[in-house]
Amino acid sequence: MQILKLGGSVITHKDEYFSPHTENIKRLAQEISATKKPLIIVHGAGSFGHPVAKKYNISDGLKTSEQLVGFSETHQSMTRLNQIIVDTLLEAGVPAFGISASSMLVTKNRRLVDIDMSIIKGCLKLGLVPVMYGDAVLDTEQGFAILSGDQLIVRLAIDLEAERIIFGSDVDGIYTANPKLDPNAKLIELVSLSHITAEVGGATNTDVTGGMLGKLKEAEEAVEAGAEVVFLNANAENRVKTALLGEKVMGTLLTL
Amino acid sequence: MQILKLGGSVITHKDEYFSPHTENIKRLAQEISATKKPLIIVHGAGSFGHPVAKKYNISDGLKTSEQLVGFSETHQSMTRLNQIIVDTLLEAGVPAFGISASSMLVTKNRRLVDIDMSIIKGCLKLGLVPVMYGDAVLDTEQGFAILSGDQLIVRLAIDLEAERIIFGSDVDGIYTANPKLDPNAKLIELVSLSHITAEVGGATNTDVTGGMLGKLKEAEEAVEAGAEVVFLNANAENRVKTALLGEKVMGTLLTL
């Protein structure tokens, strides 16, 4: 089983609120449809979840009852994006099935503890492709929290023994510096976990769930558990498809 | 805590596919907003879920892999309706929060077994109003199944010790015969469980989850567990509000 992350910068227009990148979503649905392999998809929030979560300061937890509406609105905006993605996958013939993290799990101090994976396992067994997302979830310590898609992915990879995680974003992979700001930035084809902090630049769009360094730190556990981790540009045609097929692709491979 | 069922005939136009009854939903959101009491809302499918579920024959379980897309489409159409209802409640100031049964539980031969209620309890504790719905869910024996909102309500009532269940439909309550077909049909103000089958007529719109008799049979367990059960017309103004406030309302009260 593989896990594919579709970053918020790929599936939404980040500079326009609640604006899905329909063209990318349709193309990626076709690429996924062409591979027909056991798969879990986790997508980011982009211009859907982040503005609402920020407005109500959801990630710091419940302080006032007025935030309850904002908590729900954050989840609502994410289910709206999830619905667009699942609908598009279904149209492309992928038996995608939307699953809400907030209906399935609670966090403790913003971190995942035990998760009952039986529904996700059940979906995979039937041949469904679970489509999950970073979500506004209940938290045992702070009332509620934002669960990042990346944290969720790593946990899924470990508990379900994924063979590969593919992180699709709007950059070609991990660079020596931020490629959007520094013309001398070089793509690193192979990152060893022991050299992470020295080599790696941050992502341009700092989001509420952390940039590239955050992703790497989250991914570390999955690599240790035996998953292959690939960072690639999902905006570039056929890279997701190539990676899903297990073939060599332009990007960064993360190793121990 | 009370549980309110909003029937498909109240919140959708049953004769037009995927058509929400916006006016009713808005009015009911206002009625609910005026009561401010611990509450779970469960809504029906109406013209959203039923046509898709029937087209792919979802309730009989998985026979061919082509049904997987239909299974997901059934869930998608229900989340679409759920989203409209939650959005409208949020606009009215009700801290509603959409929860997908399919992300939370599996059935066994179409029946609920053990459910982890911790997320629903957590929502209530924070002051959120969980909004659930009959859903296309995984089933351990037949792959997938349709979980009716009524079966879910009764289980919620028992496990969470609800004080009252209010079934809102498009008729005034339980009749001696079908009031839409028989001019001599009389509203029964009080139904004793021991006389159910003799007195009660069926509902006009037979749906995939059973008519009035089915509702009564499902409700029986909840009454035995100590919940007050009321059947009323949610199309008539202020009846839902009156019932939520615990005041006397036109309808049928179900007793042991």
Coordinates of C-alpha atoms in Angstrom, one line a residue:
Chain A
M1 CA 0.0 0.0 0.0
Q2 CA 1.2 3.5 -0.8
I3 CA 0.2 6.9 0.6
L4 CA -0.1 9.9 -1.6
K5 CA -0.1 13.4 -0.1
L6 CA -1.6 16.1 -2.3
G7 CA -0.4 19.3 -0.9
G8 CA -2.6 22.4 -0.5
S9 CA -0.5 24.3 -3.0
V10 CA -1.3 21.7 -5.7
I11 CA -5.0 21.2 -5.3
T12 CA -6.0 24.8 -4.4
H13 CA -5.1 28.3 -5.5
K14 CA -3.3 29.4 -2.4
D15 CA -3.8 33.1 -3.0
E16 CA -7.6 32.9 -3.4
Y17 CA -9.9 31.7 -0.6
F18 CA -11.9 28.5 -1.2
S19 CA -10.6 28.1 -4.7
P20 CA -9.9 24.5 -5.8
H21 CA -7.3 24.0 -8.6
T22 CA -9.7 22.1 -10.7
E23 CA -7.3 21.5 -13.5
N24 CA -4.6 19.9 -11.3
I25 CA -7.2 17.8 -9.4
K26 CA -8.6 16.4 -12.7
R27 CA -5.1 15.6 -14.1
L28 CA -4.0 13.9 -10.8
A29 CA -7.3 11.9 -10.7
Q30 CA -6.3 10.6 -14.2
E31 CA -2.8 9.8 -13.1
I32 CA -4.0 7.9 -10.1
S33 CA -6.7 6.1 -12.1
A34 CA -3.9 4.8 -14.5
T35 CA -2.0 3.1 -11.7
K36 CA -4.7 0.9 -10.0
K37 CA -2.7 0.1 -6.9
P38 CA -3.7 0.0 -3.2
L39 CA -3.6 3.6 -2.0
I40 CA -4.5 6.1 0.6
I41 CA -4.7 9.7 -0.4
V42 CA -4.3 12.5 2.2
H43 CA -4.8 16.0 1.0
G44 CA -3.8 19.4 2.4
A45 CA -5.9 22.4 3.2
G46 CA -4.5 25.2 1.1
S47 CA -6.9 28.1 0.7
F48 CA -9.7 26.1 2.3
G49 CA -8.8 25.2 5.8
H50 CA -6.0 27.6 6.8
P51 CA -7.8 31.0 6.6
V52 CA -10.7 29.7 8.7
A53 CA -8.4 28.0 11.2
K54 CA -6.3 31.1 11.6
K55 CA -9.3 33.5 11.9
Y56 CA -10.6 31.5 14.9
N57 CA -7.2 30.5 16.2
I58 CA -8.2 26.8 16.3
S59 CA -4.8 25.3 16.6
D60 CA -4.2 26.7 20.1
G61 CA -7.4 25.0 21.4
L62 CA -10.7 26.1 22.9
K63 CA -10.5 29.3 24.9
T64 CA -14.0 30.8 24.3
S65 CA -17.3 29.2 23.3
E66 CA -17.4 31.6 20.2
Q67 CA -14.6 29.5 18.8
L68 CA -16.9 26.4 18.5
V69 CA -18.5 27.8 15.4
G70 CA -15.1 28.5 13.9
F71 CA -13.9 25.0 14.8
S72 CA -16.9 23.6 12.9
E73 CA -16.4 26.0 10.0
T74 CA -12.8 24.9 9.7
H75 CA -13.9 21.3 9.4
Q76 CA -16.7 22.3 7.0
S77 CA -14.3 24.0 4.6
M78 CA -12.1 20.9 4.6
T79 CA -15.0 18.5 3.9
R80 CA -16.0 20.8 1.0
L81 CA -12.5 20.4 -0.5
N82 CA -12.5 16.7 0.2
Q83 CA -15.8 16.4 -1.6
I84 CA -14.4 18.1 -4.7
I85 CA -11.4 15.7 -4.7
V86 CA -13.4 12.6 -4.1
D87 CA -16.0 13.5 -6.7
T88 CA -13.3 14.1 -9.3
L89 CA -11.6 10.8 -8.4
L90 CA -14.9 8.9 -8.8
E91 CA -15.5 10.5 -12.2
A92 CA -12.0 9.2 -13.2
G93 CA -13.1 5.7 -12.1
V94 CA -11.0 5.6 -8.9
P95 CA -13.2 4.1 -6.1
A96 CA -12.3 6.9 -3.7
F97 CA -14.0 7.2 -0.3
G98 CA -13.9 10.3 1.9
I99 CA -13.0 9.7 5.5
S100 CA -13.1 12.5 8.2
A101 CA -10.3 12.3 10.8
S102 CA -12.5 14.3 13.2
S103 CA -15.2 11.6 13.1
M104 CA -12.6 8.9 13.8
L105 CA -10.0 10.1 16.2
V106 CA -9.0 12.6 18.9
T107 CA -5.6 14.0 19.6
K108 CA -3.8 14.6 22.9
N109 CA -1.9 17.9 23.0
R110 CA -2.1 18.1 19.2
R111 CA -0.5 14.6 18.8
L112 CA -2.1 11.4 17.6
V113 CA -2.3 8.7 20.2
D114 CA -4.0 5.4 19.5
I115 CA -6.1 5.3 16.4
D116 CA -8.5 2.5 15.5
M117 CA -7.5 1.7 11.9
S118 CA -10.2 -0.9 11.3
I119 CA -12.3 1.4 9.0
I120 CA -9.3 2.3 6.9
K121 CA -8.2 -1.3 6.7
G122 CA -11.7 -2.3 5.8
C123 CA -11.8 0.2 3.0
L124 CA -8.5 -1.0 1.6
K125 CA -9.7 -4.7 1.8
L126 CA -12.8 -3.8 -0.3
G127 CA -10.6 -2.0 -2.9
L128 CA -11.6 1.5 -1.9
V129 CA -9.1 4.3 -1.9
P130 CA -9.6 6.2 1.4
V131 CA -9.2 10.0 0.9
M132 CA -8.4 11.8 4.2
Y133 CA -7.2 15.3 5.1
G134 CA -5.8 17.5 7.7
D135 CA -8.7 18.3 9.9
A136 CA -10.1 20.2 12.9
V137 CA -10.3 17.4 15.5
L138 CA -11.2 17.1 19.2
D139 CA -8.2 17.1 21.6
T140 CA -8.4 15.6 25.1
E141 CA -6.2 18.3 26.6
Q142 CA -7.1 21.5 24.8
G143 CA -10.6 20.9 23.6
F144 CA -9.8 20.8 19.9
A145 CA -6.7 21.1 17.7
I146 CA -5.6 21.1 14.1
L147 CA -4.3 17.7 13.0
S148 CA -1.9 18.1 10.0
G149 CA -2.2 15.9 7.1
D150 CA 1.5 15.1 7.5
Q151 CA 1.2 13.9 11.0
L152 CA -1.7 11.7 9.9
I153 CA 0.2 10.3 6.9
V154 CA 3.1 9.2 9.0
R155 CA 0.9 7.4 11.5
L156 CA -1.0 5.7 8.7
A157 CA 2.3 4.6 7.1
I158 CA 3.6 3.1 10.4
D159 CA 0.4 1.4 11.5
L160 CA -0.5 0.1 8.1
E161 CA 3.1 -0.7 7.0
A162 CA 3.0 1.5 3.8
E163 CA 5.7 0.6 1.3
R164 CA 6.0 4.2 0.0
I165 CA 4.9 7.7 0.9
I166 CA 4.8 10.3 -1.9
F167 CA 4.6 13.9 -0.8
G168 CA 3.3 15.9 -3.7
S169 CA 3.9 19.7 -3.5
D170 CA 4.6 22.6 -5.8
V171 CA 8.4 22.2 -5.7
D172 CA 10.6 19.5 -7.3
G173 CA 11.7 18.1 -4.0
I174 CA 14.0 19.1 -1.1
Y175 CA 16.5 21.9 -1.9
T176 CA 19.7 23.1 -0.3
A177 CA 17.8 26.5 0.1
N178 CA 14.4 27.8 -0.8
P179 CA 14.3 27.5 -4.6
K180 CA 11.6 30.3 -4.9
L181 CA 14.0 32.8 -3.2
D182 CA 17.5 31.6 -3.8
P183 CA 18.7 31.0 -7.5
N184 CA 21.6 28.9 -6.2
A185 CA 19.3 26.4 -4.5
K186 CA 20.0 22.9 -5.6
L187 CA 17.7 19.9 -5.6
I188 CA 18.9 17.2 -3.3
E189 CA 18.1 13.8 -4.9
L190 CA 18.8 11.9 -1.7
V191 CA 18.5 13.1 1.8
S192 CA 19.9 11.1 4.7
L193 CA 18.0 11.7 7.9
S194 CA 21.2 12.3 9.8
H195 CA 22.0 15.4 7.7
I196 CA 18.5 17.0 7.6
T197 CA 18.9 20.2 9.5
A198 CA 22.2 21.2 7.9
E199 CA 21.2 21.0 4.3
V200 CA 17.5 21.8 3.9
G201 CA 15.9 25.2 3.3
G202 CA 12.3 26.1 4.3
A203 CA 9.2 26.2 2.1
T204 CA 8.0 29.6 0.8
N205 CA 4.5 29.3 2.1
T206 CA 4.9 28.8 5.8
D207 CA 1.6 27.1 6.8
V208 CA 0.1 26.5 10.2
T209 CA 1.4 22.9 10.1
G210 CA 5.0 23.6 9.4
G211 CA 7.2 23.9 6.2
M212 CA 9.5 21.4 4.6
L213 CA 11.6 20.9 7.8
G214 CA 8.4 19.9 9.6
K215 CA 7.5 17.5 6.9
L216 CA 10.9 15.9 7.1
K217 CA 10.8 15.6 10.9
E218 CA 7.3 14.0 10.6
A219 CA 8.5 11.6 7.9
E220 CA 11.5 10.5 9.9
E221 CA 9.5 8.0 11.9
A222 CA 8.0 6.5 8.8
V223 CA 11.4 6.0 7.2
E224 CA 12.6 4.3 10.3
A225 CA 9.6 2.0 10.1
G226 CA 10.6 0.9 6.6
A227 CA 8.6 3.2 4.3
E228 CA 10.3 4.7 1.2
V229 CA 9.6 8.5 1.3
V230 CA 9.6 10.6 -1.9
F231 CA 9.1 14.3 -2.2
L232 CA 8.1 15.5 -5.7
N233 CA 6.4 18.2 -7.7
A234 CA 2.8 17.2 -8.2
N235 CA 2.2 20.2 -10.5
A236 CA 4.5 18.6 -13.1
E237 CA 2.7 16.1 -15.3
N238 CA 3.1 12.4 -14.7
R239 CA 5.5 12.6 -11.7
V240 CA 2.8 11.3 -9.3
K241 CA 1.9 8.6 -11.8
T242 CA 5.5 7.6 -12.2
A243 CA 6.1 7.4 -8.5
L244 CA 3.0 5.4 -7.9
L245 CA 4.2 2.9 -10.4
G246 CA 7.4 2.6 -8.4
E247 CA 9.5 4.0 -11.3
K248 CA 12.4 6.4 -11.0
V249 CA 11.1 10.0 -10.8
M250 CA 12.6 13.5 -10.4
G251 CA 12.4 14.4 -6.7
T252 CA 14.0 13.7 -3.4
L253 CA 14.3 10.3 -1.8
L254 CA 14.5 10.3 1.9
T255 CA 16.6 7.5 3.5
L256 CA 17.8 6.6 7.0
Chain B
M1 CA -29.5 15.4 26.2
Q2 CA -32.1 15.2 23.5
I3 CA -31.9 13.7 20.0
L4 CA -33.8 15.3 17.1
K5 CA -34.5 13.5 13.9
L6 CA -35.0 15.7 10.9
G7 CA -36.7 13.4 8.4
G8 CA -35.8 13.4 4.7
S9 CA -39.4 14.6 3.8
V10 CA -38.8 17.7 5.9
I11 CA -35.3 18.8 4.8
T12 CA -35.5 17.8 1.1
H13 CA -38.0 18.0 -1.7
K14 CA -38.6 14.2 -2.0
D15 CA -39.8 14.4 -5.6
E16 CA -36.7 16.2 -6.9
Y17 CA -33.2 14.7 -6.8
F18 CA -30.6 16.5 -4.7
S19 CA -33.0 19.3 -3.8
P20 CA -32.7 20.6 -0.2
H21 CA -35.8 22.2 1.4
T22 CA -33.9 25.4 2.2
E23 CA -36.8 27.2 3.7
N24 CA -37.6 24.4 6.2
I25 CA -33.9 24.0 7.1
K26 CA -33.5 27.7 7.8
R27 CA -36.7 27.8 10.0
L28 CA -35.7 24.7 11.9
A29 CA -32.2 26.1 12.5
Q30 CA -33.8 29.1 14.1
E31 CA -36.1 27.0 16.2
I32 CA -33.1 24.9 17.4
S33 CA -31.1 28.1 18.0
A34 CA -33.8 29.4 20.3
T35 CA -33.7 26.4 22.7
K36 CA -29.9 26.2 23.5
K37 CA -30.0 22.7 25.1
P38 CA -27.6 19.7 24.8
L39 CA -28.6 18.1 21.5
I40 CA -27.7 15.6 18.8
I41 CA -29.3 16.0 15.4
V42 CA -29.7 13.1 13.0
H43 CA -31.1 13.8 9.6
G44 CA -32.5 11.6 6.9
A45 CA -31.6 11.2 3.3
G46 CA -34.7 12.2 1.3
S47 CA -33.9 13.0 -2.3
F48 CA -30.2 12.9 -1.6
G49 CA -29.2 9.4 -0.4
H50 CA -32.0 7.2 -1.5
P51 CA -31.8 7.5 -5.3
V52 CA -28.1 6.8 -5.4
A53 CA -28.3 3.9 -2.9
K54 CA -31.1 2.3 -4.9
K55 CA -29.4 2.8 -8.3
Y56 CA -26.3 0.8 -7.1
N57 CA -28.3 -1.5 -4.7
I58 CA -26.0 -0.6 -1.8
S59 CA -28.2 -1.9 1.0
D60 CA -27.8 -5.6 -0.1
G61 CA -24.0 -5.3 0.2
L62 CA -21.0 -5.7 -2.1
K63 CA -21.5 -8.0 -5.1
T64 CA -19.4 -6.4 -7.8
S65 CA -16.5 -4.0 -7.7
E66 CA -18.5 -1.5 -9.9
Q67 CA -20.6 -0.9 -6.8
L68 CA -17.7 0.7 -4.9
V69 CA -18.1 3.9 -6.8
G70 CA -21.9 3.8 -6.0
F71 CA -21.2 3.2 -2.4
S72 CA -19.0 6.2 -2.2
E73 CA -21.4 8.3 -4.3
T74 CA -24.1 7.5 -1.8
H75 CA -22.0 8.7 1.1
Q76 CA -21.0 11.8 -1.0
S77 CA -24.6 12.8 -1.6
M78 CA -25.2 12.5 2.2
T79 CA -22.3 14.6 3.2
R80 CA -23.5 17.2 0.7
L81 CA -26.8 17.3 2.5
N82 CA -25.1 17.3 5.9
Q83 CA -23.0 20.2 4.8
I84 CA -26.0 22.3 3.9
I85 CA -27.7 21.6 7.2
V86 CA -24.6 22.2 9.3
D87 CA -23.8 25.5 7.4
T88 CA -27.4 26.7 8.0
L89 CA -27.2 25.8 11.7
L90 CA -23.9 27.6 12.1
E91 CA -25.4 30.7 10.4
A92 CA -28.2 30.6 13.0
G93 CA -25.6 30.5 15.8
V94 CA -25.9 26.8 16.7
P95 CA -22.4 25.2 17.2
A96 CA -23.3 22.3 15.0
F97 CA -20.6 19.8 14.0
G98 CA -20.9 17.3 11.2
I99 CA -20.0 13.7 12.0
S100 CA -19.8 10.9 9.5
A101 CA -21.1 7.5 10.7
S102 CA -19.0 5.8 8.0
S103 CA -15.8 7.3 9.4
M104 CA -16.7 6.1 12.9
L105 CA -18.3 2.7 12.8
V106 CA -19.0 -0.5 10.9
T107 CA -22.1 -2.6 11.0
K108 CA -22.5 -6.3 11.1
N109 CA -25.2 -7.7 8.9
R110 CA -26.7 -4.2 8.7
R111 CA -26.9 -3.8 12.4
L112 CA -24.9 -1.7 14.8
V113 CA -22.7 -3.6 17.2
D114 CA -20.3 -1.8 19.5
I115 CA -19.7 1.9 18.8
D116 CA -17.1 4.0 20.3
M117 CA -19.1 7.0 21.5
S118 CA -16.1 9.0 22.8
I119 CA -16.1 11.6 19.9
I120 CA -19.8 12.2 20.3
K121 CA -19.5 12.5 24.1
G122 CA -16.5 14.8 23.6
C123 CA -18.5 17.1 21.2
L124 CA -21.4 17.3 23.7
K125 CA -19.0 18.1 26.6
L126 CA -17.5 21.0 24.6
G127 CA -21.0 22.4 23.8
L128 CA -21.0 21.3 20.2
V129 CA -24.2 19.9 18.6
P130 CA -23.2 16.7 16.6
V131 CA -25.1 16.5 13.3
M132 CA -25.1 12.9 12.0
Y133 CA -27.1 11.1 9.3
G134 CA -28.0 7.8 7.9
D135 CA -25.0 6.8 5.9
A136 CA -23.4 4.2 3.6
V137 CA -21.1 2.3 6.0
L138 CA -18.7 -0.6 5.9
D139 CA -20.3 -3.9 7.0
T140 CA -18.2 -6.8 8.4
E141 CA -20.4 -9.5 6.8
Q142 CA -21.6 -8.0 3.5
G143 CA -18.8 -5.5 2.6
F144 CA -21.0 -2.4 3.0
A145 CA -24.6 -1.5 4.1
I146 CA -27.0 1.3 4.6
L147 CA -27.2 2.4 8.2
S148 CA -30.6 4.1 8.7
G149 CA -30.7 7.3 10.7
D150 CA -33.4 5.7 12.9
Q151 CA -31.2 2.8 13.9
L152 CA -28.4 5.2 14.7
I153 CA -30.7 7.4 16.8
V154 CA -31.9 4.6 19.0
R155 CA -28.4 3.4 19.7
L156 CA -27.3 7.0 20.5
A157 CA -30.2 7.3 22.9
I158 CA -29.5 4.1 24.7
D159 CA -25.7 4.5 25.0
L160 CA -25.8 8.2 25.9
E161 CA -29.0 8.0 28.0
A162 CA -31.0 10.6 26.1
E163 CA -33.9 12.0 27.9
R164 CA -36.0 12.5 24.8
I165 CA -36.0 11.6 21.1
I166 CA -38.0 13.8 18.8
F167 CA -38.8 12.3 15.4
G168 CA -39.7 15.1 13.0
S169 CA -41.5 14.1 9.8
D170 CA -44.1 15.5 7.4
V171 CA -47.1 14.1 9.3
D172 CA -48.5 15.1 12.7
G173 CA -47.6 11.9 14.4
I174 CA -48.7 8.2 14.4
Y175 CA -52.2 7.6 12.9
T176 CA -54.7 4.8 13.0
A177 CA -54.2 4.6 9.2
N178 CA -52.2 6.4 6.6
P179 CA -53.6 10.0 6.8
K180 CA -52.5 10.8 3.3
L181 CA -54.7 8.0 1.9
D182 CA -57.4 7.5 4.4
P183 CA -59.7 10.4 5.4
N184 CA -60.8 8.5 8.5
A185 CA -57.3 8.2 9.9
K186 CA -57.0 9.6 13.4
L187 CA -54.0 10.9 15.2
I188 CA -53.0 8.8 18.2
E189 CA -51.7 11.0 21.0
L190 CA -50.3 8.1 23.0
V191 CA -49.1 4.8 21.7
S192 CA -48.4 2.0 24.0
L193 CA -45.7 -0.4 22.8
S194 CA -47.9 -3.4 23.4
H195 CA -50.5 -2.2 20.9
I196 CA -48.2 -1.1 18.0
T197 CA -48.9 -3.5 15.2
A198 CA -52.7 -3.4 15.6
E199 CA -53.3 0.4 15.5
V200 CA -50.6 1.9 13.3
G201 CA -50.7 2.6 9.6
G202 CA -47.7 2.9 7.3
A203 CA -46.1 6.0 6.0
T204 CA -46.8 7.2 2.4
N205 CA -43.3 7.3 1.2
T206 CA -41.9 3.8 1.8
D207 CA -38.2 4.4 1.9
V208 CA -35.3 2.0 1.9
T209 CA -35.1 2.1 5.7
G210 CA -38.7 1.3 6.5
G211 CA -41.9 3.3 7.2
M212 CA -43.5 4.3 10.5
L213 CA -43.8 0.7 11.8
G214 CA -40.1 0.4 11.3
K215 CA -39.5 3.6 13.2
L216 CA -41.7 2.4 16.1
K217 CA -39.9 -0.9 16.2
E218 CA -36.5 0.8 16.3
A219 CA -37.8 3.2 19.0
E220 CA -39.0 0.5 21.2
E221 CA -35.6 -0.2 22.7
A222 CA -35.0 3.4 23.4
V223 CA -38.3 3.7 25.3
E224 CA -37.4 0.6 27.3
A225 CA -34.1 2.3 28.1
G226 CA -36.0 5.3 29.6
A227 CA -36.2 7.8 26.8
E228 CA -39.3 9.8 26.0
V229 CA -40.1 9.4 22.3
V230 CA -42.2 11.9 20.4
F231 CA -43.3 11.8 16.8
L232 CA -44.3 15.2 15.4
N233 CA -44.7 17.3 12.2
A234 CA -41.5 19.2 11.7
N235 CA -43.1 21.1 8.7
A236 CA -45.5 22.8 11.1
E237 CA -43.9 25.9 12.7
N238 CA -42.6 25.8 16.3
R239 CA -43.5 22.2 17.0
V240 CA -39.8 21.1 17.1
K241 CA -39.0 24.2 19.2
T242 CA -41.9 23.4 21.6
A243 CA -40.8 19.8 22.0
L244 CA -37.2 20.7 22.5
L245 CA -38.3 23.0 25.3
G246 CA -40.0 20.0 26.9
E247 CA -43.5 21.6 26.5
K248 CA -46.7 19.8 25.4
V249 CA -46.8 19.6 21.6
M250 CA -49.2 18.2 19.0
G251 CA -47.9 14.7 18.1
T252 CA -47.7 11.2 19.3
L253 CA -46.0 10.2 22.5
L254 CA -44.6 6.7 22.7
T255 CA -44.7 4.8 26.0
L256 CA -44.0 1.4 27.3

